[in-house]
Amino acid sequence: MGPEHWAWLGAGILSLLSLIVLIGNATDRIAKFWKAINKPNDDVRKDVDELKEWRKSLEEEGPMKEWRKEVDAKLENANTTAQTFDGAYHVLFQTLLALLDHGIDGNNIEQMESAKKAVQNYLIDK
């Protein structure tokens, strides 16, 4: 083998090494580009995951759990009070109807007595 062959062999090896470096650089650039494209999505996903963990911790053992207990108790109390008012309004309107009927028709004693009994029963049940 002459010097010319050694030169061609050296050039071939250098070309191969240059091709490997070129492919490595291209791969690095593509990876960086891909990361840059996905970074906003990854950041948002990370933030959402952190918020979910924060909310979960509040609901399990934080002030949110205590707040929910208080709100549930107040809603239950309000519901019970509203049901009590419904019964009271029914008796009240029955009594007002009896008074109105008595005022218009005169001596409607039976309706007045039944309204009186309804009011007594309501107040006794309270």
mmCIF file with all atom_site columns, C-alpha atoms in Angstrom:
data_model
loop_
_atom_site.group_PDB
_atom_site.id
_atom_site.type_symbol
_atom_site.label_atom_id
_atom_site.label_alt_id
_atom_site.label_comp_id
_atom_site.label_asym_id
_atom_site.label_entity_id
_atom_site.label_seq_id
_atom_site.pdbx_PDB_ins_code
_atom_site.Cartn_x
_atom_site.Cartn_y
_atom_site.Cartn_z
_atom_site.occupancy
_atom_site.B_iso_or_equiv
_atom_site.pdbx_formal_charge
_atom_site.auth_seq_id
_atom_site.auth_comp_id
_atom_site.auth_asym_id
_atom_site.auth_atom_id
_atom_site.pdbx_PDB_model_num
ATOM 1   C CA . MET A 1 1   ? 0.000    0.000  0.000  1.00 0.00 ? 1   MET A CA 1
ATOM 2   C CA . GLY A 1 2   ? 1.247    3.264  -1.029 1.00 0.00 ? 2   GLY A CA 1
ATOM 3   C CA . PRO A 1 3   ? 1.010    6.648  0.568  1.00 0.00 ? 3   PRO A CA 1
ATOM 4   C CA . GLU A 1 4   ? -1.973   7.479  -1.620 1.00 0.00 ? 4   GLU A CA 1
ATOM 5   C CA . HIS A 1 5   ? -3.966   4.619  -0.149 1.00 0.00 ? 5   HIS A CA 1
ATOM 6   C CA . TRP A 1 6   ? -3.106   5.713  3.363  1.00 0.00 ? 6   TRP A CA 1
ATOM 7   C CA . ALA A 1 7   ? -4.339   9.210  2.537  1.00 0.00 ? 7   ALA A CA 1
ATOM 8   C CA . TRP A 1 8   ? -7.634   7.848  1.205  1.00 0.00 ? 8   TRP A CA 1
ATOM 9   C CA . LEU A 1 9   ? -8.049   5.618  4.258  1.00 0.00 ? 9   LEU A CA 1
ATOM 10  C CA . GLY A 1 10  ? -7.349   8.543  6.608  1.00 0.00 ? 10  GLY A CA 1
ATOM 11  C CA . ALA A 1 11  ? -9.811   10.749 4.687  1.00 0.00 ? 11  ALA A CA 1
ATOM 12  C CA . GLY A 1 12  ? -12.430  8.001  4.877  1.00 0.00 ? 12  GLY A CA 1
ATOM 13  C CA . ILE A 1 13  ? -11.956  7.595  8.625  1.00 0.00 ? 13  ILE A CA 1
ATOM 14  C CA . LEU A 1 14  ? -12.120  11.362 9.151  1.00 0.00 ? 14  LEU A CA 1
ATOM 15  C CA . SER A 1 15  ? -15.268  11.525 7.013  1.00 0.00 ? 15  SER A CA 1
ATOM 16  C CA . LEU A 1 16  ? -16.874  8.779  9.061  1.00 0.00 ? 16  LEU A CA 1
ATOM 17  C CA . LEU A 1 17  ? -15.973  10.515 12.298 1.00 0.00 ? 17  LEU A CA 1
ATOM 18  C CA . SER A 1 18  ? -17.289  13.819 10.926 1.00 0.00 ? 18  SER A CA 1
ATOM 19  C CA . LEU A 1 19  ? -20.545  12.090 9.943  1.00 0.00 ? 19  LEU A CA 1
ATOM 20  C CA . ILE A 1 20  ? -20.877  10.681 13.477 1.00 0.00 ? 20  ILE A CA 1
ATOM 21  C CA . VAL A 1 21  ? -20.310  14.154 14.971 1.00 0.00 ? 21  VAL A CA 1
ATOM 22  C CA . LEU A 1 22  ? -22.794  15.670 12.487 1.00 0.00 ? 22  LEU A CA 1
ATOM 23  C CA . ILE A 1 23  ? -25.469  13.092 13.381 1.00 0.00 ? 23  ILE A CA 1
ATOM 24  C CA . GLY A 1 24  ? -24.830  13.662 17.108 1.00 0.00 ? 24  GLY A CA 1
ATOM 25  C CA . ASN A 1 25  ? -25.176  17.452 16.722 1.00 0.00 ? 25  ASN A CA 1
ATOM 26  C CA . ALA A 1 26  ? -28.351  17.063 14.650 1.00 0.00 ? 26  ALA A CA 1
ATOM 27  C CA . THR A 1 27  ? -29.826  14.712 17.249 1.00 0.00 ? 27  THR A CA 1
ATOM 28  C CA . ASP A 1 28  ? -28.942  17.157 20.035 1.00 0.00 ? 28  ASP A CA 1
ATOM 29  C CA . ARG A 1 29  ? -30.571  20.061 18.161 1.00 0.00 ? 29  ARG A CA 1
ATOM 30  C CA . ILE A 1 30  ? -33.726  18.025 17.490 1.00 0.00 ? 30  ILE A CA 1
ATOM 31  C CA . ALA A 1 31  ? -33.920  16.987 21.161 1.00 0.00 ? 31  ALA A CA 1
ATOM 32  C CA . LYS A 1 32  ? -33.535  20.622 22.310 1.00 0.00 ? 32  LYS A CA 1
ATOM 33  C CA . PHE A 1 33  ? -36.169  21.743 19.796 1.00 0.00 ? 33  PHE A CA 1
ATOM 34  C CA . TRP A 1 34  ? -38.560  19.026 20.981 1.00 0.00 ? 34  TRP A CA 1
ATOM 35  C CA . LYS A 1 35  ? -37.997  20.043 24.615 1.00 0.00 ? 35  LYS A CA 1
ATOM 36  C CA . ALA A 1 36  ? -38.637  23.699 23.767 1.00 0.00 ? 36  ALA A CA 1
ATOM 37  C CA . ILE A 1 37  ? -41.904  22.800 22.056 1.00 0.00 ? 37  ILE A CA 1
ATOM 38  C CA . ASN A 1 38  ? -43.136  20.636 24.962 1.00 0.00 ? 38  ASN A CA 1
ATOM 39  C CA . LYS A 1 39  ? -41.940  22.912 27.789 1.00 0.00 ? 39  LYS A CA 1
ATOM 40  C CA . PRO A 1 40  ? -45.152  25.000 28.110 1.00 0.00 ? 40  PRO A CA 1
ATOM 41  C CA . ASN A 1 41  ? -47.281  21.869 28.163 1.00 0.00 ? 41  ASN A CA 1
ATOM 42  C CA . ASP A 1 42  ? -45.042  20.248 30.754 1.00 0.00 ? 42  ASP A CA 1
ATOM 43  C CA . ASP A 1 43  ? -45.068  23.388 32.904 1.00 0.00 ? 43  ASP A CA 1
ATOM 44  C CA . VAL A 1 44  ? -48.865  23.567 32.859 1.00 0.00 ? 44  VAL A CA 1
ATOM 45  C CA . ARG A 1 45  ? -49.170  19.872 33.639 1.00 0.00 ? 45  ARG A CA 1
ATOM 46  C CA . LYS A 1 46  ? -46.748  20.282 36.556 1.00 0.00 ? 46  LYS A CA 1
ATOM 47  C CA . ASP A 1 47  ? -48.718  23.268 37.902 1.00 0.00 ? 47  ASP A CA 1
ATOM 48  C CA . VAL A 1 48  ? -52.017  21.404 37.609 1.00 0.00 ? 48  VAL A CA 1
ATOM 49  C CA . ASP A 1 49  ? -50.585  18.397 39.420 1.00 0.00 ? 49  ASP A CA 1
ATOM 50  C CA . GLU A 1 50  ? -49.303  20.659 42.207 1.00 0.00 ? 50  GLU A CA 1
ATOM 51  C CA . LEU A 1 51  ? -52.729  22.321 42.528 1.00 0.00 ? 51  LEU A CA 1
ATOM 52  C CA . LYS A 1 52  ? -54.441  18.946 42.671 1.00 0.00 ? 52  LYS A CA 1
ATOM 53  C CA . GLU A 1 53  ? -52.104  17.814 45.442 1.00 0.00 ? 53  GLU A CA 1
ATOM 54  C CA . TRP A 1 54  ? -52.641  21.085 47.326 1.00 0.00 ? 54  TRP A CA 1
ATOM 55  C CA . ARG A 1 55  ? -56.422  20.782 47.080 1.00 0.00 ? 55  ARG A CA 1
ATOM 56  C CA . LYS A 1 56  ? -56.324  17.126 48.092 1.00 0.00 ? 56  LYS A CA 1
ATOM 57  C CA . SER A 1 57  ? -54.254  17.991 51.166 1.00 0.00 ? 57  SER A CA 1
ATOM 58  C CA . LEU A 1 58  ? -56.740  20.731 52.102 1.00 0.00 ? 58  LEU A CA 1
ATOM 59  C CA . GLU A 1 59  ? -59.716  18.417 51.751 1.00 0.00 ? 59  GLU A CA 1
ATOM 60  C CA . GLU A 1 60  ? -58.139  15.582 53.709 1.00 0.00 ? 60  GLU A CA 1
ATOM 61  C CA . GLU A 1 61  ? -56.657  17.324 56.718 1.00 0.00 ? 61  GLU A CA 1
ATOM 62  C CA . GLY A 1 62  ? -56.650  21.074 56.257 1.00 0.00 ? 62  GLY A CA 1
ATOM 63  C CA . PRO A 1 63  ? -58.978  23.965 56.896 1.00 0.00 ? 63  PRO A CA 1
ATOM 64  C CA . MET A 1 64  ? -61.167  22.989 53.938 1.00 0.00 ? 64  MET A CA 1
ATOM 65  C CA . LYS A 1 65  ? -62.379  19.904 55.796 1.00 0.00 ? 65  LYS A CA 1
ATOM 66  C CA . GLU A 1 66  ? -63.348  21.950 58.861 1.00 0.00 ? 66  GLU A CA 1
ATOM 67  C CA . TRP A 1 67  ? -65.028  24.557 56.669 1.00 0.00 ? 67  TRP A CA 1
ATOM 68  C CA . ARG A 1 68  ? -67.053  21.868 54.903 1.00 0.00 ? 68  ARG A CA 1
ATOM 69  C CA . LYS A 1 69  ? -68.184  20.447 58.236 1.00 0.00 ? 69  LYS A CA 1
ATOM 70  C CA . GLU A 1 70  ? -69.344  23.893 59.357 1.00 0.00 ? 70  GLU A CA 1
ATOM 71  C CA . VAL A 1 71  ? -71.146  24.566 56.090 1.00 0.00 ? 71  VAL A CA 1
ATOM 72  C CA . ASP A 1 72  ? -72.840  21.158 56.141 1.00 0.00 ? 72  ASP A CA 1
ATOM 73  C CA . ALA A 1 73  ? -74.029  21.743 59.710 1.00 0.00 ? 73  ALA A CA 1
ATOM 74  C CA . LYS A 1 74  ? -75.384  25.190 58.824 1.00 0.00 ? 74  LYS A CA 1
ATOM 75  C CA . LEU A 1 75  ? -77.163  23.839 55.748 1.00 0.00 ? 75  LEU A CA 1
ATOM 76  C CA . GLU A 1 76  ? -78.730  21.050 57.792 1.00 0.00 ? 76  GLU A CA 1
ATOM 77  C CA . ASN A 1 77  ? -79.864  23.601 60.372 1.00 0.00 ? 77  ASN A CA 1
ATOM 78  C CA . ALA A 1 78  ? -81.306  25.842 57.653 1.00 0.00 ? 78  ALA A CA 1
ATOM 79  C CA . ASN A 1 79  ? -83.121  22.899 56.086 1.00 0.00 ? 79  ASN A CA 1
ATOM 80  C CA . THR A 1 80  ? -84.662  21.935 59.433 1.00 0.00 ? 80  THR A CA 1
ATOM 81  C CA . THR A 1 81  ? -85.699  25.547 60.053 1.00 0.00 ? 81  THR A CA 1
ATOM 82  C CA . ALA A 1 82  ? -87.274  25.809 56.600 1.00 0.00 ? 82  ALA A CA 1
ATOM 83  C CA . GLN A 1 83  ? -89.295  22.641 57.200 1.00 0.00 ? 83  GLN A CA 1
ATOM 84  C CA . THR A 1 84  ? -90.483  24.075 60.520 1.00 0.00 ? 84  THR A CA 1
ATOM 85  C CA . PHE A 1 85  ? -91.599  27.269 58.802 1.00 0.00 ? 85  PHE A CA 1
ATOM 86  C CA . ASP A 1 86  ? -93.506  25.279 56.189 1.00 0.00 ? 86  ASP A CA 1
ATOM 87  C CA . GLY A 1 87  ? -95.658  23.700 58.895 1.00 0.00 ? 87  GLY A CA 1
ATOM 88  C CA . ALA A 1 88  ? -96.099  27.023 60.668 1.00 0.00 ? 88  ALA A CA 1
ATOM 89  C CA . TYR A 1 89  ? -97.182  28.778 57.469 1.00 0.00 ? 89  TYR A CA 1
ATOM 90  C CA . HIS A 1 90  ? -99.739  26.074 56.762 1.00 0.00 ? 90  HIS A CA 1
ATOM 91  C CA . VAL A 1 91  ? -101.350 26.515 60.194 1.00 0.00 ? 91  VAL A CA 1
ATOM 92  C CA . LEU A 1 92  ? -101.106 30.303 59.936 1.00 0.00 ? 92  LEU A CA 1
ATOM 93  C CA . PHE A 1 93  ? -102.841 30.453 56.570 1.00 0.00 ? 93  PHE A CA 1
ATOM 94  C CA . GLN A 1 94  ? -105.497 28.020 57.760 1.00 0.00 ? 94  GLN A CA 1
ATOM 95  C CA . THR A 1 95  ? -106.185 30.347 60.685 1.00 0.00 ? 95  THR A CA 1
ATOM 96  C CA . LEU A 1 96  ? -106.245 33.454 58.478 1.00 0.00 ? 96  LEU A CA 1
ATOM 97  C CA . LEU A 1 97  ? -108.650 31.738 56.111 1.00 0.00 ? 97  LEU A CA 1
ATOM 98  C CA . ALA A 1 98  ? -110.932 30.904 59.024 1.00 0.00 ? 98  ALA A CA 1
ATOM 99  C CA . LEU A 1 99  ? -110.824 34.530 60.229 1.00 0.00 ? 99  LEU A CA 1
ATOM 100 C CA . LEU A 1 100 ? -111.492 35.837 56.720 1.00 0.00 ? 100 LEU A CA 1
ATOM 101 C CA . ASP A 1 101 ? -114.367 33.406 56.231 1.00 0.00 ? 101 ASP A CA 1
ATOM 102 C CA . HIS A 1 102 ? -115.785 34.347 59.657 1.00 0.00 ? 102 HIS A CA 1
ATOM 103 C CA . GLY A 1 103 ? -115.506 38.049 58.788 1.00 0.00 ? 103 GLY A CA 1
ATOM 104 C CA . ILE A 1 104 ? -117.284 37.606 55.456 1.00 0.00 ? 104 ILE A CA 1
ATOM 105 C CA . ASP A 1 105 ? -119.950 35.014 56.291 1.00 0.00 ? 105 ASP A CA 1
ATOM 106 C CA . GLY A 1 106 ? -120.506 35.794 59.913 1.00 0.00 ? 106 GLY A CA 1
ATOM 107 C CA . ASN A 1 107 ? -120.867 32.975 62.406 1.00 0.00 ? 107 ASN A CA 1
ATOM 108 C CA . ASN A 1 108 ? -118.635 30.250 60.975 1.00 0.00 ? 108 ASN A CA 1
ATOM 109 C CA . ILE A 1 109 ? -117.835 28.803 64.377 1.00 0.00 ? 109 ILE A CA 1
ATOM 110 C CA . GLU A 1 110 ? -116.949 25.276 63.210 1.00 0.00 ? 110 GLU A CA 1
ATOM 111 C CA . GLN A 1 111 ? -114.154 26.473 60.927 1.00 0.00 ? 111 GLN A CA 1
ATOM 112 C CA . MET A 1 112 ? -112.835 28.756 63.658 1.00 0.00 ? 112 MET A CA 1
ATOM 113 C CA . GLU A 1 113 ? -112.789 25.845 66.138 1.00 0.00 ? 113 GLU A CA 1
ATOM 114 C CA . SER A 1 114 ? -110.955 23.559 63.691 1.00 0.00 ? 114 SER A CA 1
ATOM 115 C CA . ALA A 1 115 ? -108.399 26.331 63.022 1.00 0.00 ? 115 ALA A CA 1
ATOM 116 C CA . LYS A 1 116 ? -107.963 26.773 66.783 1.00 0.00 ? 116 LYS A CA 1
ATOM 117 C CA . LYS A 1 117 ? -107.354 23.035 67.186 1.00 0.00 ? 117 LYS A CA 1
ATOM 118 C CA . ALA A 1 118 ? -104.801 23.099 64.345 1.00 0.00 ? 118 ALA A CA 1
ATOM 119 C CA . VAL A 1 119 ? -102.928 25.967 66.013 1.00 0.00 ? 119 VAL A CA 1
ATOM 120 C CA . GLN A 1 120 ? -103.040 24.190 69.395 1.00 0.00 ? 120 GLN A CA 1
ATOM 121 C CA . ASN A 1 121 ? -101.783 20.934 67.885 1.00 0.00 ? 121 ASN A CA 1
ATOM 122 C CA . TYR A 1 122 ? -98.971  22.755 66.107 1.00 0.00 ? 122 TYR A CA 1
ATOM 123 C CA . LEU A 1 123 ? -97.888  24.573 69.247 1.00 0.00 ? 123 LEU A CA 1
ATOM 124 C CA . ILE A 1 124 ? -98.103  21.408 71.363 1.00 0.00 ? 124 ILE A CA 1
ATOM 125 C CA . ASP A 1 125 ? -96.011  19.465 68.815 1.00 0.00 ? 125 ASP A CA 1
ATOM 126 C CA . LYS A 1 126 ? -93.343  22.175 68.920 1.00 0.00 ? 126 LYS A CA 1
#
